[in-house]
Coordinates of N, CA, C and O in Angstrom, one line a residue:
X115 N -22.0 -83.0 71.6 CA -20.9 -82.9 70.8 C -21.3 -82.2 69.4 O -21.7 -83.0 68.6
X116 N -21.1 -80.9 69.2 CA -21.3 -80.3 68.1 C -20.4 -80.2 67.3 O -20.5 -79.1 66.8
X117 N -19.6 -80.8 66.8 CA -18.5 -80.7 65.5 C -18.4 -79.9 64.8 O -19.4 -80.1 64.0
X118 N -17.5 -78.4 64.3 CA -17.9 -78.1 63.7 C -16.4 -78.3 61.9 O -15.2 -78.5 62.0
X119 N -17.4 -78.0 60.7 CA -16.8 -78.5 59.4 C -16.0 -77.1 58.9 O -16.3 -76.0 59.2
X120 N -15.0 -77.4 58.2 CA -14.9 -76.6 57.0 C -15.2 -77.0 56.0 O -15.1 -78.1 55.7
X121 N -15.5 -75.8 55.3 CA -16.5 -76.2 53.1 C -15.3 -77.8 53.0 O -15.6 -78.9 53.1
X122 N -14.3 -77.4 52.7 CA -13.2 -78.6 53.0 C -13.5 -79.8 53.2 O -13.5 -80.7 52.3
X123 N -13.6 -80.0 54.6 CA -14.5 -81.1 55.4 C -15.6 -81.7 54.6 O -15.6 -82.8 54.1
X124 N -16.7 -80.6 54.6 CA -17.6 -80.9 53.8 C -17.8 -81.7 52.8 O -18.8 -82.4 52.6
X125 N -16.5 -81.5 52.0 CA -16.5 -81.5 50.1 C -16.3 -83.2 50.7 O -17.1 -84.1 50.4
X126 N -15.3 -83.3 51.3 CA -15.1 -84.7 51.2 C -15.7 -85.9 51.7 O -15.6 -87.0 51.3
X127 N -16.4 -85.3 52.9 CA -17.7 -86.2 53.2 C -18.8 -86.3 52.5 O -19.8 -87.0 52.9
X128 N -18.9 -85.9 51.4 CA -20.2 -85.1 50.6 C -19.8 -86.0 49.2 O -20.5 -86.8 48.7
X129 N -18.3 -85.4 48.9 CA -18.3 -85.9 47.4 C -18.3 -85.2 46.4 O -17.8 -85.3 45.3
X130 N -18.9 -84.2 47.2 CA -19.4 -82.5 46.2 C -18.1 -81.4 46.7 O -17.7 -81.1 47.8
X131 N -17.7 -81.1 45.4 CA -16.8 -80.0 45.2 C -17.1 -78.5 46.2 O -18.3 -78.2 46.5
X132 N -16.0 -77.6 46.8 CA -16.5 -76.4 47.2 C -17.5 -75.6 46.6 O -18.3 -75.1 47.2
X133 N -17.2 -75.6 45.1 CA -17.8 -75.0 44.5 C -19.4 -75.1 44.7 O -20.2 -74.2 45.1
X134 N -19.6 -76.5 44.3 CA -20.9 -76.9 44.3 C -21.9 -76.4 46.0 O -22.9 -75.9 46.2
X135 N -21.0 -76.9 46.5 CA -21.3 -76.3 48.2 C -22.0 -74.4 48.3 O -23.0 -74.0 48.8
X136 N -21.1 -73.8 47.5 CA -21.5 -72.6 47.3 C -23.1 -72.5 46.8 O -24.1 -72.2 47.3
X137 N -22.6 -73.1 45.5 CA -23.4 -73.0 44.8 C -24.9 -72.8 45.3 O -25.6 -71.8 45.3
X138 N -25.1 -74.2 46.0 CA -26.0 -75.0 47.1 C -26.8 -73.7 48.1 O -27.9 -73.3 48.4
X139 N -25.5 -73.2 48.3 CA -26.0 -72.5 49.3 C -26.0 -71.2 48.7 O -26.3 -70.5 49.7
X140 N -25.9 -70.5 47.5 CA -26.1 -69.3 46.3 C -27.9 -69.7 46.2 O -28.8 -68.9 46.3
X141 N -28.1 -71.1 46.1 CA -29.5 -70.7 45.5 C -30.1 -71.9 46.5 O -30.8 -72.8 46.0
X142 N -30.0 -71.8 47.6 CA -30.9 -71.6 48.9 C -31.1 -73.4 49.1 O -32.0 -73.6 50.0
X143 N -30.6 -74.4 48.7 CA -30.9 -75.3 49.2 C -30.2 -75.8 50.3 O -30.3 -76.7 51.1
X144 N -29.2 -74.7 50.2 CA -28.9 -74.9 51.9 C -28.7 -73.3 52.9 O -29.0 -72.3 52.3
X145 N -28.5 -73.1 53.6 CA -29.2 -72.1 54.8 C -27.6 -71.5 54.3 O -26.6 -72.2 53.9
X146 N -27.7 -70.4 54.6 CA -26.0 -69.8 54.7 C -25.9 -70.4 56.0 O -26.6 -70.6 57.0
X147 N -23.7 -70.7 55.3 CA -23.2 -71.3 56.4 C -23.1 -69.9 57.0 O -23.2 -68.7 56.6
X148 N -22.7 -70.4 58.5 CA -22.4 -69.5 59.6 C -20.7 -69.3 59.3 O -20.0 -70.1 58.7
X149 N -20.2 -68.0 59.9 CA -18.9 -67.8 60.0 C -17.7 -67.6 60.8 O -18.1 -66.8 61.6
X150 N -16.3 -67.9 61.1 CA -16.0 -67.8 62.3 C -15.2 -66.4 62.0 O -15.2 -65.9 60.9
X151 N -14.7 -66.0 62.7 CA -13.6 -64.4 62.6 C -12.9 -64.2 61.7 O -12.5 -63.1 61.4
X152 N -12.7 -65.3 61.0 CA -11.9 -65.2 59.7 C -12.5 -65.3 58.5 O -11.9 -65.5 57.4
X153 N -14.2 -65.2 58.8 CA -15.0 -65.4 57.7 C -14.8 -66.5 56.9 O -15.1 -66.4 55.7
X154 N -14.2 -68.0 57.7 CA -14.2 -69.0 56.8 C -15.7 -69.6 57.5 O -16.1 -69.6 58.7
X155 N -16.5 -70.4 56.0 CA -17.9 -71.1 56.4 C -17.3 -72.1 58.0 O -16.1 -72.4 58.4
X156 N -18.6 -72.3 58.3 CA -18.7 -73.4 59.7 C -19.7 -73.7 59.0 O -20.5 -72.9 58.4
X157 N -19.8 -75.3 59.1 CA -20.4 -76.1 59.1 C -20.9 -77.2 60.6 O -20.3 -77.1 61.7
X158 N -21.8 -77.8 60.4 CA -22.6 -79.0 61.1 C -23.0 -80.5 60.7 O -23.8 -80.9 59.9
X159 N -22.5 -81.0 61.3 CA -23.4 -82.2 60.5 C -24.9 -82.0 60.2 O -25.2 -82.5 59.1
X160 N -25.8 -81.5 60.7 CA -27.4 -81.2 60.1 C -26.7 -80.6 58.6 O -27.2 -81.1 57.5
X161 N -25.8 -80.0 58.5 CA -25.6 -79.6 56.9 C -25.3 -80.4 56.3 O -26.1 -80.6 55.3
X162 N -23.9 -81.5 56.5 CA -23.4 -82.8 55.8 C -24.6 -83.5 55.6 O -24.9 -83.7 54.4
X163 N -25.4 -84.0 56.5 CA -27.0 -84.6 56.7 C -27.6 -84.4 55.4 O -27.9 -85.3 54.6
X164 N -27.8 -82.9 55.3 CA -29.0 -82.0 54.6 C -28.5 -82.3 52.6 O -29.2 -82.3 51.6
X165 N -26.9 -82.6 52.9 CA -26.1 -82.4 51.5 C -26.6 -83.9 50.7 O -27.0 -84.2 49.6
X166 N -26.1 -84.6 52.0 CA -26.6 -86.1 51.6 C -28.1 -86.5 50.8 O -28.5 -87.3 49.9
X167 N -28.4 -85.9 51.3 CA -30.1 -86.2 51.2 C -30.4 -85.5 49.8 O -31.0 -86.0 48.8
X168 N -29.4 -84.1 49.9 CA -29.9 -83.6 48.4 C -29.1 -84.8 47.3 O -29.7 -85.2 46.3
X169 N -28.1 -85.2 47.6 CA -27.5 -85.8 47.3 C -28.2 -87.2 46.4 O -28.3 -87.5 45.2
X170 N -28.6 -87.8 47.5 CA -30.0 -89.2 47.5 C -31.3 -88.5 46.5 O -31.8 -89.1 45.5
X171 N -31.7 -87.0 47.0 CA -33.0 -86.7 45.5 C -32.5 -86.5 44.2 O -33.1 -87.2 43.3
X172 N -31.3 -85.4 43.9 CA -31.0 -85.4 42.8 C -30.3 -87.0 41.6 O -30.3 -87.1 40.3
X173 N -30.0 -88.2 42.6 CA -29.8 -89.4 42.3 C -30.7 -90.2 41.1 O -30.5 -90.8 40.0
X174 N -32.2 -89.5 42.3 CA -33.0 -90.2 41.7 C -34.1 -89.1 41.0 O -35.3 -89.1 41.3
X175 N -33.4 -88.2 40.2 CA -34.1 -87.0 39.0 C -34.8 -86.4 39.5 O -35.8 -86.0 38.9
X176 N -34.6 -86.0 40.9 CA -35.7 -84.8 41.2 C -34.8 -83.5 41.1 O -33.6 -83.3 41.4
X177 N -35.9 -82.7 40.4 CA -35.8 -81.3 39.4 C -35.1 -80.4 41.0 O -35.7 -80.5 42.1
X178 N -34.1 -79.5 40.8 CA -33.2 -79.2 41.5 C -34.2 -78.0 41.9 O -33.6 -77.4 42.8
X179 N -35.5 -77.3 41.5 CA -36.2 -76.3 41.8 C -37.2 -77.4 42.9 O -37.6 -77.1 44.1
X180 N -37.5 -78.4 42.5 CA -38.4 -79.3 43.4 C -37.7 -79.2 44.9 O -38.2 -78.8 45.9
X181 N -36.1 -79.9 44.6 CA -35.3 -79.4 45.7 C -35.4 -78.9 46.8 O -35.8 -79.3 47.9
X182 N -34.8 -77.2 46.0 CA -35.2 -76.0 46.3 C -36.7 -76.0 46.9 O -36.6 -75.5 48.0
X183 N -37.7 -76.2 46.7 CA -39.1 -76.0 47.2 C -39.0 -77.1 48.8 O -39.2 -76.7 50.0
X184 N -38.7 -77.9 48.6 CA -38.2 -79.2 49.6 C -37.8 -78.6 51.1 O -38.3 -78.7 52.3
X185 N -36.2 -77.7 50.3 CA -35.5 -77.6 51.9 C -36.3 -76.3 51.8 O -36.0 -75.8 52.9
X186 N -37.1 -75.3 51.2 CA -37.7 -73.6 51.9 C -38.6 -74.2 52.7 O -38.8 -73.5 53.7
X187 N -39.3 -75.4 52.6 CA -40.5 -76.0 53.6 C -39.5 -76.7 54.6 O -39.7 -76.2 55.7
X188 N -38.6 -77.6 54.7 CA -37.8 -78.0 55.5 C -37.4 -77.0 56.2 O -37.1 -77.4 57.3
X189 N -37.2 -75.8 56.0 CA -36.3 -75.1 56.6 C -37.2 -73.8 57.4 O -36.6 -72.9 58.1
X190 N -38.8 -74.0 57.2 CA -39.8 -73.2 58.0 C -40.8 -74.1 58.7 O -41.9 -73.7 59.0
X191 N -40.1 -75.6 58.9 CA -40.6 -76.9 59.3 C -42.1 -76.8 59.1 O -42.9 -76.9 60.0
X192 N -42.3 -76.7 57.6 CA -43.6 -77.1 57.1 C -43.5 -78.9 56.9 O -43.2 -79.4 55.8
X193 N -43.7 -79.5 57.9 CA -43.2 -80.7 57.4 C -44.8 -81.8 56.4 O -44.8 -82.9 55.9
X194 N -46.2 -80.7 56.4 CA -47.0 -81.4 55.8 C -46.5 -81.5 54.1 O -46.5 -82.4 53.2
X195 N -46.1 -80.3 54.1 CA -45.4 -80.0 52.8 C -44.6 -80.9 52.1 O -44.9 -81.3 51.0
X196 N -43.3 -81.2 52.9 CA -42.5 -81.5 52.7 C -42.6 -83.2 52.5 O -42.1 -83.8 51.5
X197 N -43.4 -83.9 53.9 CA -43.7 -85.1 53.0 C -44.4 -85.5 51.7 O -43.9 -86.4 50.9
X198 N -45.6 -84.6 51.4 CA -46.1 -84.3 50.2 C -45.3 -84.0 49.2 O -45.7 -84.5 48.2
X199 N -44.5 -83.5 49.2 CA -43.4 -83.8 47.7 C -42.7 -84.7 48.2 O -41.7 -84.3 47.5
X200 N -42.2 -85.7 48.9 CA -41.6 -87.1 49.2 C -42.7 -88.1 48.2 O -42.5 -88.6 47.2
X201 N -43.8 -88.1 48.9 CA -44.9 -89.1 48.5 C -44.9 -88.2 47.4 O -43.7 -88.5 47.0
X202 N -45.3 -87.3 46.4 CA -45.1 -87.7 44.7 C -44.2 -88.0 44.3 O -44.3 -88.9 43.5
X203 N -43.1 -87.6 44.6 CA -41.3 -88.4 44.2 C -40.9 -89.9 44.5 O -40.2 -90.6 43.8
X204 N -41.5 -90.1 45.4 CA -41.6 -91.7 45.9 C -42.4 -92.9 44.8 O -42.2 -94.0 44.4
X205 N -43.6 -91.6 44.7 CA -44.4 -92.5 43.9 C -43.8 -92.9 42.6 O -43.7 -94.0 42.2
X206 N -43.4 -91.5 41.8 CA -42.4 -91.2 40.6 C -41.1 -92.3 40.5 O -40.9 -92.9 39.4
X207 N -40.5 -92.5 41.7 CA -39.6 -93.7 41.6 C -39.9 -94.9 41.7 O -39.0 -95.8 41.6
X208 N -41.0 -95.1 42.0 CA -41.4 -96.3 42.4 C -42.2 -96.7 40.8 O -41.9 -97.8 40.5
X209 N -42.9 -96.0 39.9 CA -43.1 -95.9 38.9 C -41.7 -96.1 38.0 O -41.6 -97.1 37.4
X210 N -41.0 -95.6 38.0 CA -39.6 -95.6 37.1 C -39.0 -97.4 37.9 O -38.2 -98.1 37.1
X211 N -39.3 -98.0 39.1 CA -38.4 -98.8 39.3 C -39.3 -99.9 38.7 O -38.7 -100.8 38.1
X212 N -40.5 -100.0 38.6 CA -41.4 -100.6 37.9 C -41.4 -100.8 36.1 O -41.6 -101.9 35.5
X213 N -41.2 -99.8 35.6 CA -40.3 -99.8 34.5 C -38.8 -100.7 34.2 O -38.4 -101.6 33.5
X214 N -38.2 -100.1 35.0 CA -37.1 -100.9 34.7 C -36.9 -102.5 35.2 O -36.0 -103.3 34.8
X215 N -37.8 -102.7 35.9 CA -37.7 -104.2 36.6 C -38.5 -104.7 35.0 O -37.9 -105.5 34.3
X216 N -39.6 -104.1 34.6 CA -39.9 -104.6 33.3 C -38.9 -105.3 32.0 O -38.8 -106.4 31.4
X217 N -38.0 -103.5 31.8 CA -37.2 -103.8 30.9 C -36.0 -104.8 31.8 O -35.6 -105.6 30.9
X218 N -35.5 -104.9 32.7 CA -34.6 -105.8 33.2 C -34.9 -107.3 33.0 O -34.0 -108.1 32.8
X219 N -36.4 -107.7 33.0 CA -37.3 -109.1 32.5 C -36.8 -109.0 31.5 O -35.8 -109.7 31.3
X220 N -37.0 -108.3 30.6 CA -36.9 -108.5 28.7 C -35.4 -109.0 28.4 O -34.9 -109.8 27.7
X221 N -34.9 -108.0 29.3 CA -33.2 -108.0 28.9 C -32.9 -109.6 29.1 O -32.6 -110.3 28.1
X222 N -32.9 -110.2 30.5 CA -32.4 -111.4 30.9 C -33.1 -112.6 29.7 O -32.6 -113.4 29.0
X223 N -34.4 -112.1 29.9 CA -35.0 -113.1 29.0 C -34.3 -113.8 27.3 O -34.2 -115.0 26.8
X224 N -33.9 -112.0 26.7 CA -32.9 -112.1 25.7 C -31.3 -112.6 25.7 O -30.5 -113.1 24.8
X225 N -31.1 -112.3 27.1 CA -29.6 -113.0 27.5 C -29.7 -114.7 27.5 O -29.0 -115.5 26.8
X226 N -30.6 -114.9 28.5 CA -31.3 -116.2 28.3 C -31.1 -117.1 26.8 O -30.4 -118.0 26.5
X227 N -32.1 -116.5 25.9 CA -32.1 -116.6 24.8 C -31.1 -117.0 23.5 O -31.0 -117.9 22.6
X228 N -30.1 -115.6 24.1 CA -28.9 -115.9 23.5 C -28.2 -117.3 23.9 O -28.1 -118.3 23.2
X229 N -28.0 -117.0 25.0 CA -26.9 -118.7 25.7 C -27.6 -119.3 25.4 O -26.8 -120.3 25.2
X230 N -29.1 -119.8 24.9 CA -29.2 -121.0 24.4 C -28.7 -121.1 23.4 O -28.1 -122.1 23.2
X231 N -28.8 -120.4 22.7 CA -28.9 -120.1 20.8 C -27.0 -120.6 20.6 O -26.6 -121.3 19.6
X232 N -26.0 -120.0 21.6 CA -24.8 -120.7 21.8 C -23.8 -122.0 22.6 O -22.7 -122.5 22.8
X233 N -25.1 -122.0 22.8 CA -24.9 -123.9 23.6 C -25.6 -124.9 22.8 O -25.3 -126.1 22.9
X234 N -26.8 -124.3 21.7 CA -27.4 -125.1 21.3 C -28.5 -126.0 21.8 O -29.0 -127.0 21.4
X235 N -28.8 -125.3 22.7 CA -29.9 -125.6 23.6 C -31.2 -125.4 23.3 O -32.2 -126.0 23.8
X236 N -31.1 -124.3 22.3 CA -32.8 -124.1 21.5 C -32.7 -124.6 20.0 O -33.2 -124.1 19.1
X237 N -31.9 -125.7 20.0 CA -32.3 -126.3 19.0 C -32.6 -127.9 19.5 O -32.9 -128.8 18.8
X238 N -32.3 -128.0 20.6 CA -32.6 -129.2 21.8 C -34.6 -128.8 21.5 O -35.5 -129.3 21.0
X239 N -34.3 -127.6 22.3 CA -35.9 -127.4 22.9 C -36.7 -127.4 21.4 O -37.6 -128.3 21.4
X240 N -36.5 -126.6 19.8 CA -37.4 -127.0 19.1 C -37.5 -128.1 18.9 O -38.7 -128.2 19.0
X241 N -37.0 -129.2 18.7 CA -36.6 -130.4 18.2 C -37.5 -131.2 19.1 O -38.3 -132.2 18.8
X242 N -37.3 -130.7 20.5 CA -38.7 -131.5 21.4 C -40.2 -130.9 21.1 O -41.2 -131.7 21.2
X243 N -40.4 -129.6 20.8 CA -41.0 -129.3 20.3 C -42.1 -129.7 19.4 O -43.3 -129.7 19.6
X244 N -41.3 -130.0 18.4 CA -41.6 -130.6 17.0 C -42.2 -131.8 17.2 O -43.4 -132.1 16.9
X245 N -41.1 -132.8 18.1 CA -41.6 -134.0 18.2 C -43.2 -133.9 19.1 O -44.1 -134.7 18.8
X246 N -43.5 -132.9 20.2 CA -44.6 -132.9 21.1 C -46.0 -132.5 20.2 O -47.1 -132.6 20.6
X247 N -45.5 -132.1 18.6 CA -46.6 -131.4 17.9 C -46.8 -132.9 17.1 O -47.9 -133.0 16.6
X248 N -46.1 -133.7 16.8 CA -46.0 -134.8 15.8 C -46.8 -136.1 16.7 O -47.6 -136.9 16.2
X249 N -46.4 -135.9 18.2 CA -47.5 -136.9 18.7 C -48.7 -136.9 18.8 O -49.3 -137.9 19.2

C-alpha cells in the first residue's frame, strides 16, 4: 500500500507549512517531490517519515546545514556517515540534558527553599539547629 500525499497532506501531518516543505526541498533536505500530470508534488510516507525526523533534529539544535549533510548521506545510503553525525548529536544532547538536569536540581532545591521560608519551616529547622550546636 503506497499512499500517495499532497504538499497539503503533508503540511498537516508534519505541522510544517507548504512553504516550509518547499523550502525543505529548495535546499535539498528533502529529494524533489515527484509529480503527477498536473504538476502537483506527490508525496510518500518515506517523505512524511524523513520530515518528522528533521523535525525531531532541528528540536533538538542541530544546525540545519548539519541536516542538510545528514539526508545528502542518507540519501546516497552512506549510512557509516550518517550514524556518525547521530553519535556527535546524541552525545551533544546528552551533554545539554546533563546540564539541564543540573540546573533543574538547583531550581527545585530553591523552590524547596522557598516553601520552607513560607510555611516557616526553616525557621523550625534553624532553631533545631541551634539547639544541635548548643548540646
Amino acid at each position: 500500500m503506497n499512499d500517495i500525499f499532497t504538499i497539503s497532506d503533508v503540511a498537516k501531518k508534519t505541522g510544517l507549512s507548504p512553504d516550509t516543505i518547499r523550502y525543505y526541498e529548495k535546499i535539498n533536505l528533502l529529494p524533489t517531490a515527484k509529480r503527477n500530470e498536473n504538476n502537483i508534488r506527490q508525496y510518500v510516507q518515506l517523505d512524511i517519515d524523513r520530515i518528522l525526523f528533521i523535525n525531531h533534529l532541528k528540536r533538538t539544535q542541530m544546525p540545519l546545514k548539519k541536516i542538510q549533510e545528514y539526508m545528502k548521506f542518507s540519501l546516497a545510503k552512506n549510512e557509516e556517515a550518517c550514524k556518525a553525525i547521530l553519535e556527535e548529536h546524541k552525545n551533544q544532547i546528552t551533554s545539554q540534558v546533563t546540564d539541564l538536569q543540573a540546573t533543574l536540581d538547583i531550581i527545585n532545591y530553591k523552590i524547596t527553599h522557598f516553601q520552607h521560608i513560607k510555611t516557616g519551616k526553616i525557621n523550625e529547622q534553624v532553631e533545631m539547629e541551634l539547639n544541635d550546636e548548643r548540646e
